Coordinates of C-alpha atoms in Angstrom, one line a residue:
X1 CA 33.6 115.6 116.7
X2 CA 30.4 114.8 114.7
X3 CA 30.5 116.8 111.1
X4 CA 26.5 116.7 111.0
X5 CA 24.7 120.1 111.0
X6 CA 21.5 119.6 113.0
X7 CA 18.8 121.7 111.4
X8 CA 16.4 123.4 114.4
X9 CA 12.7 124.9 114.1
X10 CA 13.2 128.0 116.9
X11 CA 10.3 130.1 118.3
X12 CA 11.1 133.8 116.3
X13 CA 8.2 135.6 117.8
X14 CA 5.1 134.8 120.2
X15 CA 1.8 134.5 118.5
X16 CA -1.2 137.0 118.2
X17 CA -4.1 134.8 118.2
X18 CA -3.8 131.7 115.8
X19 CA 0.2 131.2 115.0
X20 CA 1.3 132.0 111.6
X21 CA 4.8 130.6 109.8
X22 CA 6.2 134.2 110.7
X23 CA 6.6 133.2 114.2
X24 CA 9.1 130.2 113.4
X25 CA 12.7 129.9 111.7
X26 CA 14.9 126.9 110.7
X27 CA 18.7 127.5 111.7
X28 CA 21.5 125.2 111.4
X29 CA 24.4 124.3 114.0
X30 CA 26.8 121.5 114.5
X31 CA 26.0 118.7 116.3
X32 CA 27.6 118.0 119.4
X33 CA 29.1 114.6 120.3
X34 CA 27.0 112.2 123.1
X35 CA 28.8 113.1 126.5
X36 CA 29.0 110.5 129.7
X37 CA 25.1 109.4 130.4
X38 CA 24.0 110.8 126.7
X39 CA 22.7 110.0 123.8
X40 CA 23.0 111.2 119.8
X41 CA 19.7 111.0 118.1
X42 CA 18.3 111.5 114.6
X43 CA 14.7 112.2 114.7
X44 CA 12.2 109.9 112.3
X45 CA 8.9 111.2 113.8
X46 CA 8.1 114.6 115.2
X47 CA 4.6 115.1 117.2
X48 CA 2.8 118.2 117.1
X49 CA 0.1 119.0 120.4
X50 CA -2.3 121.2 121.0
X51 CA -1.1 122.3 124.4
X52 CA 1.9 123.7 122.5
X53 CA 0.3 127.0 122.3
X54 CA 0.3 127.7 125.7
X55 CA 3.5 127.1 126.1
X56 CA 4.2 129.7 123.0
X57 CA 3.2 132.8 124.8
X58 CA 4.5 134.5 128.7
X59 CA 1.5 133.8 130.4
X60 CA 2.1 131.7 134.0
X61 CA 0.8 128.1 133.2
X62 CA 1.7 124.5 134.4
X63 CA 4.9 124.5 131.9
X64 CA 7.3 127.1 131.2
X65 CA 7.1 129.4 128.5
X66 CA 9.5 128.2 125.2
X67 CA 12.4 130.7 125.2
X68 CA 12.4 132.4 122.1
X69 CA 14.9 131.4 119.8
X70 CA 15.4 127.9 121.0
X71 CA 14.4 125.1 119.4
X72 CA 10.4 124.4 119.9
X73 CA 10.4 121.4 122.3
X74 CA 8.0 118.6 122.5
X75 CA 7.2 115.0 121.7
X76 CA 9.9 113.1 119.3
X77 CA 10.7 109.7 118.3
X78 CA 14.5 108.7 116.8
X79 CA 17.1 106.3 116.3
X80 CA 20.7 106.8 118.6
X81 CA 23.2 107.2 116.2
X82 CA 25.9 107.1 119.3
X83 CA 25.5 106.0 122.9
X84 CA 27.2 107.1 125.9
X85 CA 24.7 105.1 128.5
X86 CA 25.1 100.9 128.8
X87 CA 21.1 101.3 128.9
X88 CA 21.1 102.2 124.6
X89 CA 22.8 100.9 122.1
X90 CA 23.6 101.9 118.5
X91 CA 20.0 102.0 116.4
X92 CA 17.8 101.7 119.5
X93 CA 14.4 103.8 118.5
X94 CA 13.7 106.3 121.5
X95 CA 11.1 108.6 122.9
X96 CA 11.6 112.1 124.2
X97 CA 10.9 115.3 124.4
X98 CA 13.8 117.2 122.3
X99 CA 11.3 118.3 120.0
X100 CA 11.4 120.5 116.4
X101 CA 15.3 119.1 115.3
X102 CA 16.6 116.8 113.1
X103 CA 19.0 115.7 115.5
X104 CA 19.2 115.9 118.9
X105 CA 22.1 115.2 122.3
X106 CA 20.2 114.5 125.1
X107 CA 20.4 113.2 128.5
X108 CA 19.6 109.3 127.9
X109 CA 17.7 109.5 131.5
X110 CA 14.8 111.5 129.5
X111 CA 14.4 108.7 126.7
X112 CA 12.1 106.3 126.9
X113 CA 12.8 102.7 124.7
X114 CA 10.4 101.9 121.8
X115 CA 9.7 98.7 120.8
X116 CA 9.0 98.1 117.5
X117 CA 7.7 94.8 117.8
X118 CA 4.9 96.0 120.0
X119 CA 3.2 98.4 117.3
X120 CA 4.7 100.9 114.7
X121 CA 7.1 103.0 116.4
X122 CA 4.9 106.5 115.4
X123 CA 2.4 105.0 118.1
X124 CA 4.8 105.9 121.0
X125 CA 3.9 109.7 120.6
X126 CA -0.2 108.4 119.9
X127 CA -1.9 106.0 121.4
X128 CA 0.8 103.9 123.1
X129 CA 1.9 107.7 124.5
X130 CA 0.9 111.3 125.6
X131 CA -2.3 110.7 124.2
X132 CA -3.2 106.8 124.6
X133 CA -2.3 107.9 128.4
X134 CA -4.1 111.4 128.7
X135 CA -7.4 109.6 127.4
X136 CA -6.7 106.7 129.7
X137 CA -6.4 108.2 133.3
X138 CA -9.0 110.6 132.3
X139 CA -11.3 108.5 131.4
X140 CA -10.8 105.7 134.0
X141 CA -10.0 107.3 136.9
X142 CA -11.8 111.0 136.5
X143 CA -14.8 109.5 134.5
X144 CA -15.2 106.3 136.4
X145 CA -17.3 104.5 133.6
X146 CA -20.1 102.5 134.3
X147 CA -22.1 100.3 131.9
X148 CA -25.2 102.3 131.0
X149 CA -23.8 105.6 131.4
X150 CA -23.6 108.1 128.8
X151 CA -20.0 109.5 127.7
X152 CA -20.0 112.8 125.6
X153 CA -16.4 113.2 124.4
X154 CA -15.7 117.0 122.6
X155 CA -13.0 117.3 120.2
X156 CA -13.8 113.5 119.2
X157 CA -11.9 113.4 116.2
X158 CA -8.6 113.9 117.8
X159 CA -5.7 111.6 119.1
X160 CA -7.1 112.2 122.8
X161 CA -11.0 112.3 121.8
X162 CA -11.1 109.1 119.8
X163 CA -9.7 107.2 122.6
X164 CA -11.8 108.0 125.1
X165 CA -14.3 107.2 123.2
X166 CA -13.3 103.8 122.3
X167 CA -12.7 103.1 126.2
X168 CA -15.8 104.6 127.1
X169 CA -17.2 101.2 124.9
X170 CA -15.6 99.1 126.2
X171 CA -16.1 100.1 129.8
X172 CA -20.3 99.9 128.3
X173 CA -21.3 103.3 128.0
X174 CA -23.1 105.2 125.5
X175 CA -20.7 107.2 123.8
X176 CA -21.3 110.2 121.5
X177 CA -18.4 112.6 120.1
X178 CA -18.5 115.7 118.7
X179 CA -16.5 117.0 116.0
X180 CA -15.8 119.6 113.2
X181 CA -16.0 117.3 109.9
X182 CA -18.1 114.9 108.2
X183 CA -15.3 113.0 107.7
X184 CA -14.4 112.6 111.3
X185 CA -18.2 112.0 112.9
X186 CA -18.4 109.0 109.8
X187 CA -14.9 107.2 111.1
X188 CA -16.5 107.7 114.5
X189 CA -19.4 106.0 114.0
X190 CA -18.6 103.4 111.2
X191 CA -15.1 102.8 112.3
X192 CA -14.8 102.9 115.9
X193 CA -18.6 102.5 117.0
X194 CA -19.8 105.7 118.9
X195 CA -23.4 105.5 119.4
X196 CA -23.5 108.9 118.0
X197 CA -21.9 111.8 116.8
X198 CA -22.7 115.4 116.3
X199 CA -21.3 118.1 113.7
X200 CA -20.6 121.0 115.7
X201 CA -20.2 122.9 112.5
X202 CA -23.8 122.1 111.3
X203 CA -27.0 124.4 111.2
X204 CA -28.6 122.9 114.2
X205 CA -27.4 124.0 117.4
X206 CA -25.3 121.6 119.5
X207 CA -27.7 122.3 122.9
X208 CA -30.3 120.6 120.4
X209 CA -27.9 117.7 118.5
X210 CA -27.0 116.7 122.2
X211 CA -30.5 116.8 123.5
X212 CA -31.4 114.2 120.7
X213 CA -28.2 112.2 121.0
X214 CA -28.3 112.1 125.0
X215 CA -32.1 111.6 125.8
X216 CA -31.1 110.3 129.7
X217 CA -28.5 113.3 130.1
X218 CA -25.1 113.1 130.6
X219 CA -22.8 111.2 133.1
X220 CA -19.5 112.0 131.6
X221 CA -18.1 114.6 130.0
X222 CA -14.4 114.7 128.5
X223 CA -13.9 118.4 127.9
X224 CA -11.5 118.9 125.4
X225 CA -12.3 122.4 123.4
X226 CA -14.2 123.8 126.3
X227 CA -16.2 127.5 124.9
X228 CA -19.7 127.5 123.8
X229 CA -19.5 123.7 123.1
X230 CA -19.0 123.1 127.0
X231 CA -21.4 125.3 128.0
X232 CA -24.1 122.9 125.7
X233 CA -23.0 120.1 127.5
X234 CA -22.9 121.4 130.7
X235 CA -26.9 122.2 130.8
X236 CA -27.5 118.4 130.6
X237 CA -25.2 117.1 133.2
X238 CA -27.0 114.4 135.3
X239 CA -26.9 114.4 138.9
X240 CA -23.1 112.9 140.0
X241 CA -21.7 113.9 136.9
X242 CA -18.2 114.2 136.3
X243 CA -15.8 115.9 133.9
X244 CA -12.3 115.3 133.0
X245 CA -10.8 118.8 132.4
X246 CA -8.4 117.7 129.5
X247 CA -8.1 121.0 127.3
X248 CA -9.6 123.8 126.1
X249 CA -8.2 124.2 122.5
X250 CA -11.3 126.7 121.5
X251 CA -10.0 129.3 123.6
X252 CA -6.1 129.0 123.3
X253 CA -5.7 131.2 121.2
X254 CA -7.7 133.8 122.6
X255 CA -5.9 137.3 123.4
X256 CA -8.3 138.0 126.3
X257 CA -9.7 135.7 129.0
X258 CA -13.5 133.9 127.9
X259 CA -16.9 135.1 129.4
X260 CA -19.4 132.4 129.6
X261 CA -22.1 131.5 131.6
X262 CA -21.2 131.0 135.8
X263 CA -21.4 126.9 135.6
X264 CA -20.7 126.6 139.5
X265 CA -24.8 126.9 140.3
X266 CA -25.4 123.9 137.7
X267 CA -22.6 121.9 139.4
X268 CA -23.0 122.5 142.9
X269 CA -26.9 121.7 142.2
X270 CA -26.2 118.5 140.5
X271 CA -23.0 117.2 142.4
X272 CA -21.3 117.5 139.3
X273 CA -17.0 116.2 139.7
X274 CA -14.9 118.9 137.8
X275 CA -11.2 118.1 137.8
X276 CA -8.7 119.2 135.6
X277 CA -5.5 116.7 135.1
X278 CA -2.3 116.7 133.5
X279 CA -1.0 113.2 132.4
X280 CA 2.0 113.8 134.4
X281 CA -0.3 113.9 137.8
X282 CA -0.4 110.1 136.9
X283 CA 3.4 109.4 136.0
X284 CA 3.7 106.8 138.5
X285 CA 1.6 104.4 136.9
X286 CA 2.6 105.2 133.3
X287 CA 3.6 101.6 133.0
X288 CA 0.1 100.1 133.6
X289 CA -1.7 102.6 131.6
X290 CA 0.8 101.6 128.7
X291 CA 0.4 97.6 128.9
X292 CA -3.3 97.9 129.2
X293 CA -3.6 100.2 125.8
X294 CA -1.4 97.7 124.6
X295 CA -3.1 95.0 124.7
X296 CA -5.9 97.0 124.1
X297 CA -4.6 97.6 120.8
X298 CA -3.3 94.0 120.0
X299 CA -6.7 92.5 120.9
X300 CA -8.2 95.2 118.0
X301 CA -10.4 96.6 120.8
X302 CA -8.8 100.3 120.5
X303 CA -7.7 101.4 116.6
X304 CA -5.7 104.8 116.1
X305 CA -5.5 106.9 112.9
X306 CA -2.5 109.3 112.6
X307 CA -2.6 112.2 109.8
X308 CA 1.2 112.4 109.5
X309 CA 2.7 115.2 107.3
X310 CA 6.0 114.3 105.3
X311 CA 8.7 117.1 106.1
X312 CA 10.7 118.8 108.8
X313 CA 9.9 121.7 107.6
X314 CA 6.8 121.4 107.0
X315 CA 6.4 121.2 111.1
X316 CA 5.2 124.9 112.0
X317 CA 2.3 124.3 108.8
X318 CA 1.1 121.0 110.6
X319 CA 1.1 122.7 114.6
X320 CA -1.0 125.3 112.6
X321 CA -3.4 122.8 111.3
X322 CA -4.5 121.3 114.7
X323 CA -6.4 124.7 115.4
X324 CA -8.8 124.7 112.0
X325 CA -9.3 121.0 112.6
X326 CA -7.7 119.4 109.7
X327 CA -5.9 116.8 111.6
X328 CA -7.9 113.2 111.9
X329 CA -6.1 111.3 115.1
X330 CA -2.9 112.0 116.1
X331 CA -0.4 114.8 113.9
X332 CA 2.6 113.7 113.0
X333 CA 5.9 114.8 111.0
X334 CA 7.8 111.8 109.4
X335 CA 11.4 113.7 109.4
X336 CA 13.0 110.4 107.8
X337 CA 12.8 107.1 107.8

């Protein structure tokens, strides 16, 4: 029997509005032994997703609700300390989904081999995973990029928004992001070559910025913080537009549903493409989405940043971070090394 206690990040309470550290608590427990067809795992890298929030309160969505008092679960990366399964040995690094623990016993049929040869392992949560695949199916097969086209990505400066930009490039469109920060819109533009940015944040309204930043319209829009911002872009769609519905992080952590304006009119008008997607719709070709960024990545035509915070418990702080926009790329916890 293993003598490690396995330290656990549990859901306490369900969020009113923006989550607070009041709704989370660390407990401890004994590790279990890896069982027939298992593995033992010690986490090095936690990831930390704005979808999360949904999945935080009761209401019906395309996940189950977290239980409370369970461990929060999501994206993790970690080293098998013990293998029960001919696939894994000793010191493999794996992906999964055990989530917020220091340690973890999981069924080695939900793992997913890293290797570390290909990039730096934190990259299977980023751009070589969730992420690097959301922003590649939507893009490529919602967007359908032409050369010429213009691509308005929101919520630019994150691990999703960044990438689609960057493929939007190299598939030849125009690409402008918007973002929160300074900071962000100049890594945007001097780091990963957006034709332009826009400060949502700033004085002048983003229905004018975009106006100015999009003087042919808009072909494709990746919508990921959907509100007010949305409803800007929306009023320049050009005719056979289309929109990969990725997120909506503006409004998650609403405690009543959003009125805005009734877009169907603009759409229908326009023969605007709306289609909301959930990377898993597109699980099937995970593989070819993955060696693409890949070598994407290798041939320096698609750079990441991660903002990783050092600390398991400092896990709840970062989660709460991705909602005031502090996080540039993809949030990470480094548990160990």
């Amino acid at each position: 029997m293993s003598t490690i206690q396995n330290e656990r990040i549990l859901l306490a309470s369900r969020p009113k509005g923006v989550p607070t550290a009041e709704n989370f608590t660390i407990d401890q427990q004994p590790l279990e032994d890896a069982k027939e067809g298992q593995l033992q795992i010690q986490t090095l890298y936690i990831s930390v997703d704005p979808y999360m929030r949904g999945r935080m309160s009761e209401a019906k969505s395309y996940a189950a609700s977290y239980a409370l008092n369970e461990p929060v679960s999501g994206g993790s990366i970690g080293k098998v300390l013990q293998s029960n399964d001919s696939r894994y040995q000793e010191g493999d690094i794996v992906v999964g989904g055990w989530g917020w623990q220091r340690y973890a016993v999981v069924d080695a049929d939900t793992c997913r081999k890293v290797d570390p040869e290909l990039a730096p392992i934190s990259t299977a949560v980023g751009v070589l995973g969730m992420p690097g695949l959301t922003a590649y199916f939507g893009t490529l097969r919602i967007g359908n990029p032409q050369p010429g086209e213009t691509l308005v990505v929101s919520g630019a400066g994150g691990a999703v928004g960044m990438l689609v930009g960057q493929i939007g490039k190299i598939k030849g469109c125009r690409v402008v992001g918007i973002s929160g920060s300074e900071e962000k819109n100049r890594y945007l533009l001097d780091e990963l070559g957006f034709d332009a940015v826009i400060n949502y944040k700033d004085e002048k309204p983003v229905r004018e910025a975009l106006e100015e930043a999009c003087p042919d319209g808009v072909d494709i829009y990746f919508d990921n913080v959907g509100g007010e911002i949305s409803d800007a872009v929306i009023d320049l769609l050009n005719t056979n537009a289309r929109i990969p519905l990725c997120g909506q992080i503006s409004l998650y952590n609403n405690e009543k549903p959003d009125i805005g304006p009734r877009i169907q009119p603009t759409l229908l008008k326009r023969t605007v493409l709306l289609k909301g997607f959930l990377v898993g719709d597109y699980a099937a070709d995970a593989a070819e989405g993955l060696k693409e960024m890949g070598s994407w990545v290798q041939e320096g035509k698609l750079k990441y940043r991660e903002n990783v915070i050092e600390g398991f418990e400092n896990t709840p702080q970062a989660f709460i971070g991705l909602f005031s926009g502090e996080n540039l790329g993809k949030q990470l916890v480094k548990v160990t090394d």
